[in-house]
Amino acid sequence: VDAALGERTYGPVDAPVSIGVDDPMFSANCDTWEVSAAGATRTDRPADTRVDVATLSAAYLGAVSWRDLATTGVITASDDVIRRLDALFTVRPAPFCGTGY
């Protein structure tokens, strides 16, 4: 998670968001990261939202919005946190894979 969040670029936001991550396979990934337009770093701040690593992975790629994740009940966060997460993680053009399985 450190490398992935640290290497990605993020959109502009008016305040950072702290994301708590739970990873049942790799305990080193279980921590909280503060994400802003400047990047992502581990933090001791309380998490604004908490997700499992699979949910973070879906949002990380930019094809699934945090708003959609919240609407389906996968995550819980305030409207303001969801707005900032969407601004941070949205990519354009959206990811697309035209290969069928």
mmCIF file of C-alpha atoms in Angstrom:
data_model
loop_
_atom_site.group_PDB
_atom_site.id
_atom_site.type_symbol
_atom_site.label_atom_id
_atom_site.label_comp_id
_atom_site.label_asym_id
_atom_site.label_seq_id
_atom_site.Cartn_x
_atom_site.Cartn_y
_atom_site.Cartn_z
ATOM 1 C CA VAL A 1 0.000 0.000 0.000
ATOM 2 C CA ASP A 2 2.883 2.373 0.789
ATOM 3 C CA ALA A 3 4.365 2.079 -2.693
ATOM 4 C CA ALA A 4 1.032 2.228 -4.515
ATOM 5 C CA LEU A 5 -0.327 5.259 -2.671
ATOM 6 C CA GLY A 6 3.059 6.960 -2.698
ATOM 7 C CA GLU A 7 3.549 6.684 -6.468
ATOM 8 C CA ARG A 8 0.078 7.746 -7.584
ATOM 9 C CA THR A 9 -0.914 11.295 -8.433
ATOM 10 C CA TYR A 10 -4.016 12.861 -6.904
ATOM 11 C CA GLY A 11 -6.462 15.581 -7.829
ATOM 12 C CA PRO A 12 -6.781 18.899 -6.001
ATOM 13 C CA VAL A 13 -8.697 19.073 -2.713
ATOM 14 C CA ASP A 14 -9.245 21.701 -0.041
ATOM 15 C CA ALA A 15 -8.172 19.355 2.795
ATOM 16 C CA PRO A 16 -6.480 15.950 3.051
ATOM 17 C CA VAL A 17 -8.343 12.728 3.819
ATOM 18 C CA SER A 18 -7.098 10.002 6.144
ATOM 19 C CA ILE A 19 -7.875 6.449 5.025
ATOM 20 C CA GLY A 20 -7.551 3.498 7.383
ATOM 21 C CA VAL A 21 -6.678 0.290 5.531
ATOM 22 C CA ASP A 22 -7.301 -3.282 6.707
ATOM 23 C CA ASP A 23 -5.438 -6.070 4.903
ATOM 24 C CA PRO A 24 -5.953 -9.606 6.260
ATOM 25 C CA MET A 25 -3.025 -10.976 4.213
ATOM 26 C CA PHE A 26 -0.306 -8.400 4.938
ATOM 27 C CA SER A 27 -0.265 -6.795 8.364
ATOM 28 C CA ALA A 28 2.250 -4.158 7.177
ATOM 29 C CA ASN A 29 -0.582 -2.694 5.078
ATOM 30 C CA CYS A 30 -2.845 -2.215 8.104
ATOM 31 C CA ASP A 31 -2.403 1.450 8.906
ATOM 32 C CA THR A 32 -3.789 4.904 8.177
ATOM 33 C CA TRP A 33 -2.637 7.112 5.295
ATOM 34 C CA GLU A 34 -3.211 10.809 4.822
ATOM 35 C CA VAL A 35 -3.898 11.537 1.156
ATOM 36 C CA SER A 36 -3.769 15.018 -0.379
ATOM 37 C CA ALA A 37 -2.964 16.532 -3.762
ATOM 38 C CA ALA A 38 0.697 16.451 -2.663
ATOM 39 C CA GLY A 39 0.708 12.662 -2.154
ATOM 40 C CA ALA A 40 0.127 10.044 0.538
ATOM 41 C CA THR A 41 1.953 9.324 3.781
ATOM 42 C CA ARG A 42 1.296 7.218 6.851
ATOM 43 C CA THR A 43 -0.293 9.175 9.668
ATOM 44 C CA ASP A 44 -1.311 8.875 13.299
ATOM 45 C CA ARG A 45 -4.465 10.918 12.608
ATOM 46 C CA PRO A 46 -7.792 9.160 13.157
ATOM 47 C CA ALA A 47 -9.147 7.708 9.914
ATOM 48 C CA ASP A 48 -11.869 9.681 8.137
ATOM 49 C CA THR A 49 -12.964 6.357 6.642
ATOM 50 C CA ARG A 50 -11.817 2.755 6.927
ATOM 51 C CA VAL A 51 -11.637 0.277 4.028
ATOM 52 C CA ASP A 52 -10.310 -3.160 3.279
ATOM 53 C CA VAL A 53 -7.487 -3.417 0.777
ATOM 54 C CA ALA A 54 -9.806 -4.750 -1.965
ATOM 55 C CA THR A 55 -12.032 -1.675 -1.700
ATOM 56 C CA LEU A 56 -9.013 0.632 -1.761
ATOM 57 C CA SER A 57 -7.762 -1.212 -4.846
ATOM 58 C CA ALA A 58 -11.045 -0.658 -6.692
ATOM 59 C CA ALA A 59 -11.038 3.071 -5.945
ATOM 60 C CA TYR A 60 -7.287 3.374 -6.563
ATOM 61 C CA LEU A 61 -7.680 2.572 -10.259
ATOM 62 C CA GLY A 62 -10.247 5.351 -10.672
ATOM 63 C CA ALA A 63 -13.003 3.307 -12.312
ATOM 64 C CA VAL A 64 -15.145 3.005 -9.172
ATOM 65 C CA SER A 65 -16.041 6.219 -7.388
ATOM 66 C CA TRP A 66 -15.952 6.556 -3.639
ATOM 67 C CA ARG A 67 -19.528 7.891 -3.902
ATOM 68 C CA ASP A 68 -20.615 4.598 -5.493
ATOM 69 C CA LEU A 69 -18.817 2.637 -2.774
ATOM 70 C CA ALA A 70 -20.602 4.697 -0.111
ATOM 71 C CA THR A 71 -23.982 4.369 -1.847
ATOM 72 C CA THR A 72 -23.670 0.589 -1.885
ATOM 73 C CA GLY A 73 -22.663 0.546 1.801
ATOM 74 C CA VAL A 74 -19.098 -0.658 1.239
ATOM 75 C CA ILE A 75 -17.689 2.369 3.073
ATOM 76 C CA THR A 76 -19.002 4.832 5.614
ATOM 77 C CA ALA A 77 -17.902 8.462 5.537
ATOM 78 C CA SER A 78 -19.333 11.961 5.611
ATOM 79 C CA ASP A 79 -20.463 13.610 2.376
ATOM 80 C CA ASP A 80 -17.502 15.975 2.596
ATOM 81 C CA VAL A 81 -14.995 13.119 2.926
ATOM 82 C CA ILE A 82 -16.613 11.301 -0.029
ATOM 83 C CA ARG A 83 -16.433 14.484 -2.110
ATOM 84 C CA ARG A 84 -12.729 14.903 -1.313
ATOM 85 C CA LEU A 85 -11.966 11.225 -1.973
ATOM 86 C CA ASP A 86 -13.641 11.437 -5.378
ATOM 87 C CA ALA A 87 -11.657 14.581 -6.202
ATOM 88 C CA LEU A 88 -8.416 12.893 -5.145
ATOM 89 C CA PHE A 89 -8.870 9.571 -6.955
ATOM 90 C CA THR A 90 -10.891 10.356 -10.094
ATOM 91 C CA VAL A 91 -8.964 9.943 -13.340
ATOM 92 C CA ARG A 92 -9.904 11.049 -16.834
ATOM 93 C CA PRO A 93 -10.252 9.363 -19.156
ATOM 94 C CA ALA A 94 -11.677 6.593 -17.016
ATOM 95 C CA PRO A 95 -9.841 3.255 -17.109
ATOM 96 C CA PHE A 96 -11.103 0.871 -19.769
ATOM 97 C CA CYS A 97 -10.244 -2.678 -20.770
ATOM 98 C CA GLY A 98 -11.782 -3.853 -24.053
ATOM 99 C CA THR A 99 -10.607 -7.434 -23.651
ATOM 100 C CA GLY A 100 -13.347 -9.943 -22.857
ATOM 101 C CA TYR A 101 -12.805 -12.994 -20.700
#
